[in-house]
Coordinates of C-alpha atoms in Angstrom, one line a residue:
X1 CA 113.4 -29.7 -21.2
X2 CA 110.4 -31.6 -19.7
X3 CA 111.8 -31.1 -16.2
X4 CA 111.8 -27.6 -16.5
X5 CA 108.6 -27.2 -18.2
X6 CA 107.2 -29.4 -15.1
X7 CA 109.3 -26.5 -12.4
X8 CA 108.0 -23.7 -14.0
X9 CA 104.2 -25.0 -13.5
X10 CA 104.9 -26.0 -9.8
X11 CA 106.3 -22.7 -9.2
X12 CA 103.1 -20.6 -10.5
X13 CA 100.9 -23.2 -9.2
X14 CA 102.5 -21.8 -5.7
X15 CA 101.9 -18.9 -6.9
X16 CA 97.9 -19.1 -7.4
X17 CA 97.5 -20.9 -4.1
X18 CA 99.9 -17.9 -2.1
X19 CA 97.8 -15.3 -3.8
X20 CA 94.2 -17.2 -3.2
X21 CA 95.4 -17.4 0.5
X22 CA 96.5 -14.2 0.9
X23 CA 92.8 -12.4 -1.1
X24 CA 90.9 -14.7 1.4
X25 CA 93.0 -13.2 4.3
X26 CA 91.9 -10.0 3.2
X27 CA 88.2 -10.5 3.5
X28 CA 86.5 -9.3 6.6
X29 CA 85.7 -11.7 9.1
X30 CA 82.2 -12.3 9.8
X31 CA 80.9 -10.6 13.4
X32 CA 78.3 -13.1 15.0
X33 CA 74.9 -12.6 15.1
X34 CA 73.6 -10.9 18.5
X35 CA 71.3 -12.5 21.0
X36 CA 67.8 -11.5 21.0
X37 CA 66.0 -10.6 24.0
X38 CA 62.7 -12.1 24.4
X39 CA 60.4 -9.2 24.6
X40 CA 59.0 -9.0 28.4
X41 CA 55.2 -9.5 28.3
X42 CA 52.9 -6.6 29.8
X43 CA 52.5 -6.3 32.9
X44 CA 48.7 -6.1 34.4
X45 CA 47.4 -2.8 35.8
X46 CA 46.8 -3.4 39.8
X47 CA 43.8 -5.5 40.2
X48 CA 40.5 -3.4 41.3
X49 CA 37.6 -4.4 40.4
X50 CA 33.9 -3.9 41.1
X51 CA 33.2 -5.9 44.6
X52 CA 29.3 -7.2 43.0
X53 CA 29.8 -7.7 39.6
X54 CA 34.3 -7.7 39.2
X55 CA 34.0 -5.5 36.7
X56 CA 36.4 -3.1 36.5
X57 CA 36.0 -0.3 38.9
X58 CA 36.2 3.0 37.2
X59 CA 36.8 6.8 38.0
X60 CA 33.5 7.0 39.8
X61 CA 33.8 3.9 42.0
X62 CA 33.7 4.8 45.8
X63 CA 35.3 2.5 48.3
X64 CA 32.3 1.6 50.5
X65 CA 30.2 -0.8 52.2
X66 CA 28.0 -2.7 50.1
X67 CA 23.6 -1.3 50.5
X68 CA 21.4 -4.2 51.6
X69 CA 17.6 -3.8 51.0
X70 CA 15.0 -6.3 51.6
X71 CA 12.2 -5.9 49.3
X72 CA 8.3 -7.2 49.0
X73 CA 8.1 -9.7 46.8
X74 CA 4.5 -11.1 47.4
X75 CA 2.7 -10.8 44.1
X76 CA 0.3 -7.9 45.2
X77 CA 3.5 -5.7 45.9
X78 CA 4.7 -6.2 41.9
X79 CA 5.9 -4.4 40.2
X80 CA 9.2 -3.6 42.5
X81 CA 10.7 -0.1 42.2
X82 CA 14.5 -0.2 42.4
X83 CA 15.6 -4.0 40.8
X84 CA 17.1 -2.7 37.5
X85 CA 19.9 -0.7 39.8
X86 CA 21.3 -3.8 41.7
X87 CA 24.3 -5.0 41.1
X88 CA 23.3 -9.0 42.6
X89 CA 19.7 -10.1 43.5
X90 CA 19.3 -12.5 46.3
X91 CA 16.0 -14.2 46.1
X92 CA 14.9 -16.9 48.9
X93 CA 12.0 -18.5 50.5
X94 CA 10.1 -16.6 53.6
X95 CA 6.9 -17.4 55.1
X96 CA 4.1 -18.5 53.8
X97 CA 5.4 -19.7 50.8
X98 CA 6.1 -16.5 49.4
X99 CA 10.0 -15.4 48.4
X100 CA 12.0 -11.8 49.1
X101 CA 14.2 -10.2 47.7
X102 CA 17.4 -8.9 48.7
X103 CA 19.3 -6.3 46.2
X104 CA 22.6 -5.1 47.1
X105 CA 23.6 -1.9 45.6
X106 CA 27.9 -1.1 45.6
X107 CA 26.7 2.0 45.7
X108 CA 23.8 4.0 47.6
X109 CA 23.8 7.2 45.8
X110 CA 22.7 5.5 42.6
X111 CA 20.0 3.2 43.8
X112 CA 17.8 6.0 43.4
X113 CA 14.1 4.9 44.5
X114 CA 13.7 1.1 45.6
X115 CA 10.8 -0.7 47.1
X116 CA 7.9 -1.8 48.5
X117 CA 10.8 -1.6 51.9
X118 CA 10.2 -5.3 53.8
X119 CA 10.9 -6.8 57.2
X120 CA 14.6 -8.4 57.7
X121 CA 15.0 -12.0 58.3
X122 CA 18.7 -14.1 59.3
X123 CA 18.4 -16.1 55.9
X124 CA 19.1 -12.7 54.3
X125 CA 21.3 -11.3 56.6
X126 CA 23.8 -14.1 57.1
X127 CA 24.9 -13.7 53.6
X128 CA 25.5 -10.0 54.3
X129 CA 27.0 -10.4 57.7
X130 CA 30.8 -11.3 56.6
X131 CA 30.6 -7.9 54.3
X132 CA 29.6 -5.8 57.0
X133 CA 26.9 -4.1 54.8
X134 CA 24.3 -1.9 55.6
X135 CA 21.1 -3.7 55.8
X136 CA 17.6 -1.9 55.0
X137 CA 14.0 -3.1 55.7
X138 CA 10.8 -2.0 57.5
X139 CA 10.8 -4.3 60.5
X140 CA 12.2 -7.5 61.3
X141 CA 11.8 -10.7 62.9
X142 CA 12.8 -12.0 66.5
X143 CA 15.4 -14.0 65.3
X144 CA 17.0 -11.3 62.8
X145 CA 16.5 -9.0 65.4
X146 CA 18.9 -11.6 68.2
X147 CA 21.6 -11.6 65.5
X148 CA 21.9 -8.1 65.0
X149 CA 22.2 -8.1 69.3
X150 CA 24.7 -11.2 68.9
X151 CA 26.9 -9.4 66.4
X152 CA 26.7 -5.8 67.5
X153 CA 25.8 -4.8 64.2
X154 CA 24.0 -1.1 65.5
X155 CA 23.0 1.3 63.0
X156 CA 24.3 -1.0 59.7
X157 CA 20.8 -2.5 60.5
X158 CA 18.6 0.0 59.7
X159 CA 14.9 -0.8 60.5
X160 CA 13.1 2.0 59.4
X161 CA 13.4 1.7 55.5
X162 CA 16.1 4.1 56.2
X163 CA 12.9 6.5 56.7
X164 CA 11.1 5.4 54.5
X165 CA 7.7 6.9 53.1
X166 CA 4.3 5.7 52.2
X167 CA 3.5 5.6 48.5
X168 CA 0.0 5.7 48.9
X169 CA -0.9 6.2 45.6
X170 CA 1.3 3.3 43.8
X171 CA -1.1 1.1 41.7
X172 CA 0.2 -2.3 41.4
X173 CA -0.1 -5.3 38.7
X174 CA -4.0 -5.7 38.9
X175 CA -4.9 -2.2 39.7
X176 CA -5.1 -2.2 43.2
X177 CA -3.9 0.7 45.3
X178 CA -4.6 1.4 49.0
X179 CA -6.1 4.8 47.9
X180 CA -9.2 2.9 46.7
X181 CA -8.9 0.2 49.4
X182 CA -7.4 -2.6 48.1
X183 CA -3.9 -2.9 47.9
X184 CA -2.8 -3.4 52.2
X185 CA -0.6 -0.9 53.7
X186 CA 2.3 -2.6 54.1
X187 CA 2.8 -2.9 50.2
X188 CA 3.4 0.9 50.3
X189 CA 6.8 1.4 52.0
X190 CA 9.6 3.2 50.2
X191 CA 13.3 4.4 50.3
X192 CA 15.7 6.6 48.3
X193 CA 18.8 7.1 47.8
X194 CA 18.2 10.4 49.7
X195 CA 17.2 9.4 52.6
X196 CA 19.4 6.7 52.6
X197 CA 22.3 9.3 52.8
X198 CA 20.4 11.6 55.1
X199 CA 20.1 8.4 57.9
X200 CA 23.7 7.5 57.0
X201 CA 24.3 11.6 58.4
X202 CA 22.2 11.6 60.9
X203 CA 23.3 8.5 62.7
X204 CA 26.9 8.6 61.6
X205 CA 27.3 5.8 59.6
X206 CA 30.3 4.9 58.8
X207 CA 30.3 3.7 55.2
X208 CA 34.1 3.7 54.3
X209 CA 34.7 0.2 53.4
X210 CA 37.9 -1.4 51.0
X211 CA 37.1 -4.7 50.0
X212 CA 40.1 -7.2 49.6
X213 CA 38.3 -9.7 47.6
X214 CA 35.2 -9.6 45.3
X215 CA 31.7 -11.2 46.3
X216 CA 32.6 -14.2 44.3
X217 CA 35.6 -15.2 42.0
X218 CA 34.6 -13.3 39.0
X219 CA 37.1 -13.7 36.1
X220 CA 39.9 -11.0 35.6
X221 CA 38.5 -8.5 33.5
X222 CA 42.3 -7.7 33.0
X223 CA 42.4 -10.5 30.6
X224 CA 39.6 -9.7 28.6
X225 CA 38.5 -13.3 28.3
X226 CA 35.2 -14.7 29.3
X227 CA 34.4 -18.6 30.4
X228 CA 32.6 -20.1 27.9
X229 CA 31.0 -23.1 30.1
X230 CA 31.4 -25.0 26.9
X231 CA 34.9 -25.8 27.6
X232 CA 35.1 -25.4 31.6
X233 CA 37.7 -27.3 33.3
X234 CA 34.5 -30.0 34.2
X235 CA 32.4 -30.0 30.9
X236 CA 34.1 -33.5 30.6
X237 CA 32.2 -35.0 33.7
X238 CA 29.3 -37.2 34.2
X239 CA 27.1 -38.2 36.9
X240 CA 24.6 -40.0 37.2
X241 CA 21.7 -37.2 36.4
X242 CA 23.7 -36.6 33.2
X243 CA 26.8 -34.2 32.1
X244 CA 28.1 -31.3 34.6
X245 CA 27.6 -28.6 32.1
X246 CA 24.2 -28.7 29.8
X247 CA 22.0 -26.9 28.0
X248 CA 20.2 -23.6 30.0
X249 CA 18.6 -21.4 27.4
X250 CA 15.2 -21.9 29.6
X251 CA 15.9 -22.2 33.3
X252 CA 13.0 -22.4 35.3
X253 CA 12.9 -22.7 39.7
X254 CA 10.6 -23.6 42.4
X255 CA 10.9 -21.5 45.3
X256 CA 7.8 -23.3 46.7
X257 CA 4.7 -25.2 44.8
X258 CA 3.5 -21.8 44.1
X259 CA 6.4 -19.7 43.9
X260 CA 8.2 -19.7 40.6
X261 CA 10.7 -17.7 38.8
X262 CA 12.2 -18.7 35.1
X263 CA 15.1 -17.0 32.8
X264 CA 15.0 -17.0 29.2
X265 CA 18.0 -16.3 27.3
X266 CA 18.6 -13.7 24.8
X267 CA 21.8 -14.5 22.7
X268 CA 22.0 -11.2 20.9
X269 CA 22.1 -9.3 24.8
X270 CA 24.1 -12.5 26.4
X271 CA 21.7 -12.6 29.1
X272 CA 18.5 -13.8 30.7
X273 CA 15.2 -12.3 30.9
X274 CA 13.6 -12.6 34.3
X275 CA 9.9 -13.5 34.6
X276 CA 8.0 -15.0 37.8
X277 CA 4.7 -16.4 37.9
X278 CA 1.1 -14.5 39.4
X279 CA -2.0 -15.4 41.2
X280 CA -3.8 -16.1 37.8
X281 CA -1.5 -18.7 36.9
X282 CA 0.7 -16.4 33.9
X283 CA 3.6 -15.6 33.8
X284 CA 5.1 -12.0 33.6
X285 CA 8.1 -9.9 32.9
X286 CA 10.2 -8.4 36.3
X287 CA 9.9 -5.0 35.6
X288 CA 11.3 -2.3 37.4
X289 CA 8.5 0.6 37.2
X290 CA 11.0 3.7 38.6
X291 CA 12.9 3.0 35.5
X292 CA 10.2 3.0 33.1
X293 CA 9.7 -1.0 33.7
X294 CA 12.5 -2.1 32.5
X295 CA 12.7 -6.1 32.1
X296 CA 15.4 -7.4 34.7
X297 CA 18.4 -9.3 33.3
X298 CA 21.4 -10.7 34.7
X299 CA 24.2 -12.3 32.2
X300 CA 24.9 -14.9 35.8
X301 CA 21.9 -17.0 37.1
X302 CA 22.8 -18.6 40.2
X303 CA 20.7 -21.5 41.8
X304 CA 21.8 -22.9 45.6
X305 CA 19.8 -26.2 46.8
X306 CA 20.0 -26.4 50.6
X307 CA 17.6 -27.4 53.5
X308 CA 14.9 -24.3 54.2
X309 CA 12.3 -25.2 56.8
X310 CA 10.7 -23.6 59.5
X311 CA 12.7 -22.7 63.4
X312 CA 11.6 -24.9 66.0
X313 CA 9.2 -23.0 68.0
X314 CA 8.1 -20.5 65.7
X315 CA 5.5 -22.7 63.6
X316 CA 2.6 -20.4 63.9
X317 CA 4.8 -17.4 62.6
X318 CA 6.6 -20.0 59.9
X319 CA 10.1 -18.6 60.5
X320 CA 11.9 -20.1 57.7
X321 CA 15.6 -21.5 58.9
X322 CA 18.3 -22.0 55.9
X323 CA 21.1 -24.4 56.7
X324 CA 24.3 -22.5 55.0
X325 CA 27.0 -25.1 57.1
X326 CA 27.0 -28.1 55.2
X327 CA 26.7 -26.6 51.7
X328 CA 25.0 -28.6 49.1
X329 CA 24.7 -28.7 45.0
X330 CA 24.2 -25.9 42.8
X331 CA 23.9 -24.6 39.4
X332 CA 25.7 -22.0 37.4
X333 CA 24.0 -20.5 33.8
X334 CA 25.8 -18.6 31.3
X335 CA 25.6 -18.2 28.2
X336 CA 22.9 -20.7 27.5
X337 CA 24.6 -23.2 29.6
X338 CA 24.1 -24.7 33.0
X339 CA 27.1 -26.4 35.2
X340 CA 26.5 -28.0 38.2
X341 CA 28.4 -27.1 40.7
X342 CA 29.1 -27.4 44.8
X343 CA 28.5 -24.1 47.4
X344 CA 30.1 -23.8 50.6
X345 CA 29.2 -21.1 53.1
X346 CA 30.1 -22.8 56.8
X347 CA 29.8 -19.9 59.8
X348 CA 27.7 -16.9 60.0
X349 CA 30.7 -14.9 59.4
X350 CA 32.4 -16.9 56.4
X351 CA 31.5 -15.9 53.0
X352 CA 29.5 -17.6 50.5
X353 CA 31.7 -19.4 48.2
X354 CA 31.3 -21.6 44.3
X355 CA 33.5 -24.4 43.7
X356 CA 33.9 -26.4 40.6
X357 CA 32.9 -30.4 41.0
X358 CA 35.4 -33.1 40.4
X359 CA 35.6 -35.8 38.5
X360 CA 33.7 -38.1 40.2
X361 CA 31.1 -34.9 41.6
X362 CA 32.5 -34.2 45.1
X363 CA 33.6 -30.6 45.9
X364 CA 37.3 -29.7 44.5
X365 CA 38.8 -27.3 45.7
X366 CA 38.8 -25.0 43.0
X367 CA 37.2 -21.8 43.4
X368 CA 34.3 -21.2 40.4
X369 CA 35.3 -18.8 37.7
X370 CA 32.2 -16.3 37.7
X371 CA 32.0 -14.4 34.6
X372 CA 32.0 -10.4 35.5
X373 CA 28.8 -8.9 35.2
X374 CA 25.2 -9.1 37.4
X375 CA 24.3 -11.7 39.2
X376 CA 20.5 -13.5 40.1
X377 CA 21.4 -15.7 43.2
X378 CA 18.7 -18.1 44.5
X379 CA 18.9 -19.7 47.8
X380 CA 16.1 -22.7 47.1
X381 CA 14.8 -25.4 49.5
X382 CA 15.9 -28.7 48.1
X383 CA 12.8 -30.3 48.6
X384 CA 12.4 -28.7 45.1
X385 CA 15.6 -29.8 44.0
X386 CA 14.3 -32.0 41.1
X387 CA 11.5 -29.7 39.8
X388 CA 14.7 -27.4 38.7
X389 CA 14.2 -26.9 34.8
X390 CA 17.6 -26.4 32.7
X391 CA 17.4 -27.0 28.7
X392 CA 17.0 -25.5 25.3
X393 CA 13.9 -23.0 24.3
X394 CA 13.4 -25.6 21.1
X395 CA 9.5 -26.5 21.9
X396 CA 9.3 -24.8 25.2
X397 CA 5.7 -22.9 24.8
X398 CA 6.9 -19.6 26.8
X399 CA 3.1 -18.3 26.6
X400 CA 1.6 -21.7 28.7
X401 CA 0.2 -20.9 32.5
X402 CA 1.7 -22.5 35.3
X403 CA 0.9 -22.7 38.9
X404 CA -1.7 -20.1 40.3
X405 CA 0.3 -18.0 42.9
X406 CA -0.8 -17.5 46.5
X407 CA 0.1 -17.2 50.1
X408 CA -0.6 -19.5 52.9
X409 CA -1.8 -17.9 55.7
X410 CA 0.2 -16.9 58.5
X411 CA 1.3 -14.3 61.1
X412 CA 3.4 -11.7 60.0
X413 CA 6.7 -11.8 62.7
X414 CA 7.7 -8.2 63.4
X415 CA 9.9 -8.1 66.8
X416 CA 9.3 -5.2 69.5
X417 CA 11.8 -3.3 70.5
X418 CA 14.1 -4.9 72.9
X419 CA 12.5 -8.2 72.1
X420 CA 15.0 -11.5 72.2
X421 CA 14.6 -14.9 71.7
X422 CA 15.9 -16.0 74.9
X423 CA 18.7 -17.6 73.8
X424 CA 21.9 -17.1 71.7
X425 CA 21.4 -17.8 67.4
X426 CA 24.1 -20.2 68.4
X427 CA 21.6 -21.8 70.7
X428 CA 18.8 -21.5 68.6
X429 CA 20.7 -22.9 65.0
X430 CA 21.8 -26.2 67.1
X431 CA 17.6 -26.7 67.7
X432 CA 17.0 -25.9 64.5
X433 CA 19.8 -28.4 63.0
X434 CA 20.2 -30.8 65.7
X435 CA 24.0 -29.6 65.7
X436 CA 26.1 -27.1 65.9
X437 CA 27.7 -26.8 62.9
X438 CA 25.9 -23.4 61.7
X439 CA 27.7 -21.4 64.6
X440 CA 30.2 -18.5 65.2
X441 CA 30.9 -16.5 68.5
X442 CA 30.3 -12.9 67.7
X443 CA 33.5 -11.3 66.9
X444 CA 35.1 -9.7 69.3
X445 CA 35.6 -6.4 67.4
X446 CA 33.3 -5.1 64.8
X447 CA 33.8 -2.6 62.4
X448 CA 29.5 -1.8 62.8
X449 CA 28.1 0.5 65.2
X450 CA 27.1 -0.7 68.7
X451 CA 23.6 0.6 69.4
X452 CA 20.8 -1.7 69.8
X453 CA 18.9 -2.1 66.8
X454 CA 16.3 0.3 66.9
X455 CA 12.4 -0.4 67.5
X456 CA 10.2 -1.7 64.4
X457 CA 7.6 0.6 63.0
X458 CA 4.8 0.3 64.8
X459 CA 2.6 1.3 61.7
X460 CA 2.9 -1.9 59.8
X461 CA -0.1 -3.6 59.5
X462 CA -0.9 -7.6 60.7
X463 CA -1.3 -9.5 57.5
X464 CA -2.7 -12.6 59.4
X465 CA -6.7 -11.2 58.3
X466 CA -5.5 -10.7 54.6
X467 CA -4.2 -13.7 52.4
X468 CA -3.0 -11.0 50.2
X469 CA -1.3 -8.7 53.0
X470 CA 1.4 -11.1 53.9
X471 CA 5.2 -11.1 52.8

């Protein structure tokens, strides 16, 4: 009886298992889980950006060849018409003392009117050069006047303010206007952007120009981001004058003992206020009075140290000679910062270049990140070098006089027509260096015209009887 009481649960034990086997069979088997596919990332727009400021280019942008003009900066020629248009302002040290300036414009139809139109000089132009761009002033000097024969630039050197007209009436800073006799004639010469166009006709310029590169390495506006100086790939580094990267709310630099020019940044506009110093020892806003003086202000401040002194042979005239070759320190501002960094230039015909330093505050050889936007550049003699003022606005009394502003006397170098040096700039850099590491045969092919340049205007006045006429 036990034995078949222990059968009959053995054989409906086999029973539960058979059916639990055969209910499990039943079930569905599971599918597995498909891959995913890593979503591909955007791909960026073509690159085109602005070739003066990398911004982005826009409907309206024209592919052409950048507008130079050279443009009084002597104190009795303030305020300048023009300024608030540029795209990047080149300031450097002429005769006398005294700076220029140099706007470039990416385009010449909206420049709109811009002056008092000045003589040329090489220190100007040599930046220009590798851009093929057309280059306006009144006049020029001999040596500006051999490189334009050297490199067969033609008609992109304009030397006739592009036709330029006498304002007459224009009443600068103090008052003075040559109407009543005291403002000098060659503080009066203007340009437009209509008579820019009309010379570009009449001479058949030829202004088509695509760029395949920007004026410096700006930052992709692609990527929306902007540098913060903060955290550049060098704010770690030390040398021995301190860290790379420091404060630069207040950036102040000597052109000469008593030319000065200073940037105050704004936080709210992310940029810098632009003010220079006058003959009575203030300093003033950089206005631009054809755009109802509007205070000039650039989110980049640039500052390049490198030897400025004056071409063997022309002391009396007080050619200044800029050694671009062997490059030299700089300084980068944005955002209320400064960065040291290293410039390299080399040839006429190479372009001006920004590196970052390294480690131990040689050159690398890593190209600057430029934040988009416009650019102050100043090319500054390093015998100034450690008058340069970078640091905070705490207890800096923005109201206090400075150095009284004036001109040395010189006189004024304005070539004749057909005039040469005698020799080739190559020749003439290697006396002015003692080497000849500043020089470039002409290229063999240029995209410029080939004319000679053409004959100064005979109508600008000497400025060697007038401290106040020269520049």
């Amino acid at each position: 009886m036990k034995r078949k009481l222990l059968l009959v649960m053995a054989i409906l034990s086999l029973c539960v298992v058979l059916a639990a086997c055969k209910k499990k069979g039943e079930e569905p088997q599971s599918t597995a889980a498909p891959e995913v596919t890593a979503t591909p990332e955007p791909s960026l727009e073509p690159y085109a950006a602005n070739v003066l400021t990398g911004e982005p280019q826009g409907d309206g942008y024209k592919n052409q060849r950048i507008t130079a003009v050279m443009v009084n900066n002597i104190v009795a020629a303030r305020p300048q018409r023009g300024l608030s248009k540029a795209d990047m302002l080149f300031e450097i040290k002429v005769e006398g003392g005294i700076t220029r300036f140099m706007p470039l414009y990416t385009d010449y139809e909206e420049i709109g009117e811009v002056g008092p139109v000045r003589s040329g000089r090489d220190q100007f132009f040599r930046l220009i050069l590798p851009w093929q761009a057309l280059y306006i002033h009144e006049g020029q000097s001999v040596v500006m006047q051999q490189y334009a024969i050297d490199y067969s630039y033609g008609n992109l050197n304009n030397n006739d303010g592009a036709s330029g007209y006498r304002d007459y009436n224009r009443v600068n800073w103090a008052g003075a206007s040559y109407n009543n006799g005291t403002l000098s004639k060659e503080h009066t010469m203007y340009t437009n952007s209509d008579n820019i166009a009309a010379y570009i006709e009449n001479n058949s310029v030829d202004m088509e120009r695509t760029y395949n590169s920007t004026f410096f390495n700006f930052v992709d506006y692609r990527t929306g981001e902007t540098r913060d100086l903060s955290n550049s790939l060098d704010s770690a580094y030390s040398d021995k004058y301190g860290p790379v990267v420091s404060d630069g709310e207040y950036v102040e630099i000597e052109h000469s003992p008593s030319y000065k020019t200073r940037f105050i940044y704004d936080a709210a506009s992310n940029t810098y206020k632009m003010q220079q110093n006058y003959s009575d020892g203030q300093w003033r806003d950089t206005v631009d009075e054809a755009a109802d003086n509007t205070v000039l202000t650039f989110p980049n401040v640039i500052v390049l140290y490198t030897d400025i002194h004056t071409y063997p042979g022309h002391e009396e005239k007080d050619l200044q000679y800029a050694e671009y070759a062997w490059g030299g320190i700089g300084y980068y501002c944005y955002g209320g910062k400064c960065e040291k960094i290293y410039w390299q230039k080399g040839t006429p015909l190479e372009t001006l270049r920004l590196y970052y330093l390294t480690e131990d505050g040689q050159c690398s050889d890593t190209l600057l990140d430029v934040n988009i936007g416009k650019s102050y550049v100043a090319v500054t003699d390093v015998d100034y070098a450690e008058n340069f003022v970078h640091t905070t606005l705490d207890g800096q009394n923005l109201s206090s006089a400075t150095t009284s502003t004036y001109e040395s006397n010189y006189v004024e170098d304005n070539a004749e027509a057909g005039q040469t040096l005698g020799m080739s700039t190559d020749d003439l850099t290697t006396n002015a260096t003692g080497s000849g590491d500043d020089t470039a045969e002409a290229p063999a092919e240029s995209t410029a015209d080939t004319e000679d340049p053409a004959a100064a205007d005979s109508a600008v006045d000497p400025a060697a009887e007038d401290p106040e006429a020269v520049g």
